[in-house]
Amino acid sequence: MPDIITRRRLIFFIFAVSFVTISILFFGRIIPSYSPRTSFKPEDEQLSSECYLSEPVDVIGLCEKCTSYQRRSKAHACLSTGYREIVLCSRSNIKTTRSCQIPIQVQRQHFWLFEGFMLIVGLLAIASVQSRQKTLDKQMVEKIKKQIGEADE
């Protein structure tokens, strides 16, 4: 009985997975990220101020993910976490952006996506091990039957 997982199938599978992974990485960089919120223009000089370090601030905009352009241009607020919020410094009345922590709902979503993916990988590993064990058991039974048949003759 031929094996279910032949060398040719294994090599084809490895190339297919590699192709899909490289394609995702390649197209993930080409396709721009879409943000329905409007962002402030990077030319605004007030946005580069660090007045929030020395003054009380009022948060104007919610913590949102930086655009791919902002991350590539190494905008000050996007360097540490990749998320930013818009604040208004109270005394100087300057509107600026600062880095903020990744929102908890995003962290929760990433955690459950990871857990789900690991569950699927684990189930596939269990299924492949069970299938392979079943195939090997059948081969051993056939080999024993063949040996018993040869011994009778």
CSV table of C-alpha atoms in Angstrom, one decimal:
chain,number,residue,atom,x,y,z
A,1,MET,CA,0.0,0.0,0.0
A,2,PRO,CA,1.6,3.3,-1.1
A,3,ASP,CA,2.0,6.1,1.5
A,4,ILE,CA,-0.4,8.9,1.5
A,5,ILE,CA,2.4,11.5,2.0
A,6,THR,CA,4.9,10.9,-0.7
A,7,ARG,CA,8.1,12.9,-1.2
A,8,ARG,CA,6.6,14.6,-4.3
A,9,ARG,CA,3.5,15.7,-2.4
A,10,LEU,CA,5.6,16.9,0.6
A,11,ILE,CA,7.8,19.0,-1.7
A,12,PHE,CA,4.8,20.4,-3.5
A,13,PHE,CA,3.2,21.3,-0.2
A,14,ILE,CA,6.3,23.1,1.0
A,15,PHE,CA,6.6,25.1,-2.2
A,16,ALA,CA,2.8,26.0,-2.0
A,17,VAL,CA,3.1,27.2,1.6
A,18,SER,CA,6.2,29.1,0.8
A,19,PHE,CA,4.6,30.8,-2.3
A,20,VAL,CA,1.5,31.8,-0.3
A,21,THR,CA,3.6,33.2,2.6
A,22,ILE,CA,5.8,35.2,0.2
A,23,SER,CA,2.7,36.4,-1.7
A,24,ILE,CA,1.1,37.6,1.5
A,25,LEU,CA,4.2,39.4,2.6
A,26,PHE,CA,4.7,41.0,-0.9
A,27,PHE,CA,1.1,42.1,-1.5
A,28,GLY,CA,0.7,43.2,2.2
A,29,ARG,CA,3.3,45.9,1.5
A,30,ILE,CA,1.9,47.0,-1.9
A,31,ILE,CA,-1.7,47.3,-0.9
A,32,PRO,CA,-2.2,50.5,1.1
A,33,SER,CA,-4.0,50.3,4.4
A,34,TYR,CA,-7.4,52.0,4.4
A,35,SER,CA,-8.4,54.2,7.2
A,36,PRO,CA,-11.9,55.8,7.1
A,37,ARG,CA,-10.9,58.5,9.5
A,38,THR,CA,-9.3,61.7,8.2
A,39,SER,CA,-5.8,62.4,9.4
A,40,PHE,CA,-4.0,65.6,9.9
A,41,LYS,CA,-1.5,66.8,7.3
A,42,PRO,CA,2.1,66.0,8.2
A,43,GLU,CA,3.2,69.5,7.1
A,44,ASP,CA,1.5,71.0,10.2
A,45,GLU,CA,4.4,72.2,12.4
A,46,GLN,CA,2.3,72.0,15.6
A,47,LEU,CA,1.9,68.2,15.3
A,48,SER,CA,5.6,67.7,16.0
A,49,SER,CA,5.6,69.6,19.3
A,50,GLU,CA,6.2,67.7,22.5
A,51,CYS,CA,4.3,70.0,24.8
A,52,TYR,CA,2.4,67.1,26.3
A,53,LEU,CA,5.6,66.2,28.3
A,54,SER,CA,5.5,69.3,30.4
A,55,GLU,CA,1.8,70.5,30.2
A,56,PRO,CA,-1.6,69.0,31.0
A,57,VAL,CA,-3.3,67.8,27.9
A,58,ASP,CA,-6.9,67.1,26.6
A,59,VAL,CA,-7.2,64.1,24.4
A,60,ILE,CA,-9.0,65.2,21.2
A,61,GLY,CA,-8.8,62.1,19.0
A,62,LEU,CA,-9.0,58.4,20.0
A,63,CYS,CA,-6.0,56.2,19.8
A,64,GLU,CA,-5.8,55.0,16.2
A,65,LYS,CA,-3.4,53.0,14.1
A,66,CYS,CA,-0.8,55.0,12.2
A,67,THR,CA,-1.0,54.9,8.4
A,68,SER,CA,1.6,53.1,6.4
A,69,TYR,CA,2.9,56.4,5.2
A,70,GLN,CA,3.4,57.7,8.8
A,71,ARG,CA,5.2,54.5,9.8
A,72,ARG,CA,7.5,54.6,6.8
A,73,SER,CA,8.3,58.3,7.3
A,74,LYS,CA,9.0,57.5,11.0
A,75,ALA,CA,6.6,60.1,12.4
A,76,HIS,CA,7.5,60.8,16.0
A,77,ALA,CA,4.2,59.6,17.5
A,78,CYS,CA,4.2,56.3,15.5
A,79,LEU,CA,7.7,55.1,16.3
A,80,SER,CA,7.2,53.3,19.6
A,81,THR,CA,3.8,51.5,19.3
A,82,GLY,CA,2.4,52.2,15.8
A,83,TYR,CA,-0.6,53.9,17.3
A,84,ARG,CA,-1.2,57.6,18.0
A,85,GLU,CA,-3.7,60.0,19.6
A,86,ILE,CA,-4.3,63.7,19.0
A,87,VAL,CA,-4.0,65.9,22.1
A,88,LEU,CA,-4.3,69.5,22.8
A,89,CYS,CA,-1.8,71.1,25.2
A,90,SER,CA,-3.8,73.2,27.7
A,91,ARG,CA,-1.4,76.1,28.4
A,92,SER,CA,0.2,76.6,24.9
A,93,ASN,CA,-3.0,75.6,23.0
A,94,ILE,CA,-1.0,73.5,20.6
A,95,LYS,CA,-2.6,70.5,18.9
A,96,THR,CA,-0.1,67.6,18.6
A,97,THR,CA,0.0,63.8,18.4
A,98,ARG,CA,1.6,61.4,20.8
A,99,SER,CA,2.1,57.7,20.9
A,100,CYS,CA,-0.5,55.7,22.8
A,101,GLN,CA,-0.8,52.1,23.9
A,102,ILE,CA,-2.4,49.6,21.5
A,103,PRO,CA,-6.1,49.5,22.3
A,104,ILE,CA,-7.2,46.6,24.5
A,105,GLN,CA,-9.8,45.4,21.9
A,106,VAL,CA,-7.1,45.2,19.3
A,107,GLN,CA,-4.8,43.2,21.6
A,108,ARG,CA,-7.8,40.9,22.5
A,109,GLN,CA,-8.6,40.4,18.8
A,110,HIS,CA,-4.9,39.5,18.1
A,111,PHE,CA,-4.8,37.1,21.0
A,112,TRP,CA,-7.9,35.2,19.9
A,113,LEU,CA,-6.7,35.1,16.3
A,114,PHE,CA,-3.5,33.6,17.4
A,115,GLU,CA,-5.2,31.1,19.7
A,116,GLY,CA,-7.6,30.1,16.9
A,117,PHE,CA,-4.7,29.6,14.5
A,118,MET,CA,-2.8,27.5,17.0
A,119,LEU,CA,-5.9,25.4,17.6
A,120,ILE,CA,-6.2,24.7,13.9
A,121,VAL,CA,-2.5,23.9,13.6
A,122,GLY,CA,-2.7,21.6,16.6
A,123,LEU,CA,-5.8,19.8,15.2
A,124,LEU,CA,-4.2,19.4,11.8
A,125,ALA,CA,-1.0,18.0,13.5
A,126,ILE,CA,-3.1,15.5,15.5
A,127,ALA,CA,-5.0,14.4,12.4
A,128,SER,CA,-1.9,13.9,10.4
A,129,VAL,CA,-0.2,11.9,13.2
A,130,GLN,CA,-3.3,9.7,13.6
A,131,SER,CA,-3.5,9.2,9.8
A,132,ARG,CA,0.2,8.3,9.6
A,133,GLN,CA,-0.1,5.9,12.5
A,134,LYS,CA,-3.1,4.2,10.9
A,135,THR,CA,-1.2,3.8,7.7
A,136,LEU,CA,1.8,2.4,9.5
A,137,ASP,CA,-0.4,0.0,11.4
A,138,LYS,CA,-1.9,-1.3,8.2
A,139,GLN,CA,1.5,-1.8,6.7
A,140,MET,CA,2.7,-3.7,9.7
A,141,VAL,CA,-0.4,-6.0,9.7
A,142,GLU,CA,0.1,-6.7,6.0
A,143,LYS,CA,3.8,-7.4,6.6
A,144,ILE,CA,3.0,-9.8,9.4
A,145,LYS,CA,0.3,-11.5,7.3
A,146,LYS,CA,2.8,-11.9,4.5
A,147,GLN,CA,5.4,-13.4,6.9
A,148,ILE,CA,2.8,-15.8,8.4
A,149,GLY,CA,1.8,-16.8,4.8
A,150,GLU,CA,5.4,-17.5,3.9
A,151,ALA,CA,6.0,-19.5,7.0
A,152,ASP,CA,3.0,-21.8,6.2
A,153,GLU,CA,4.4,-22.7,2.8
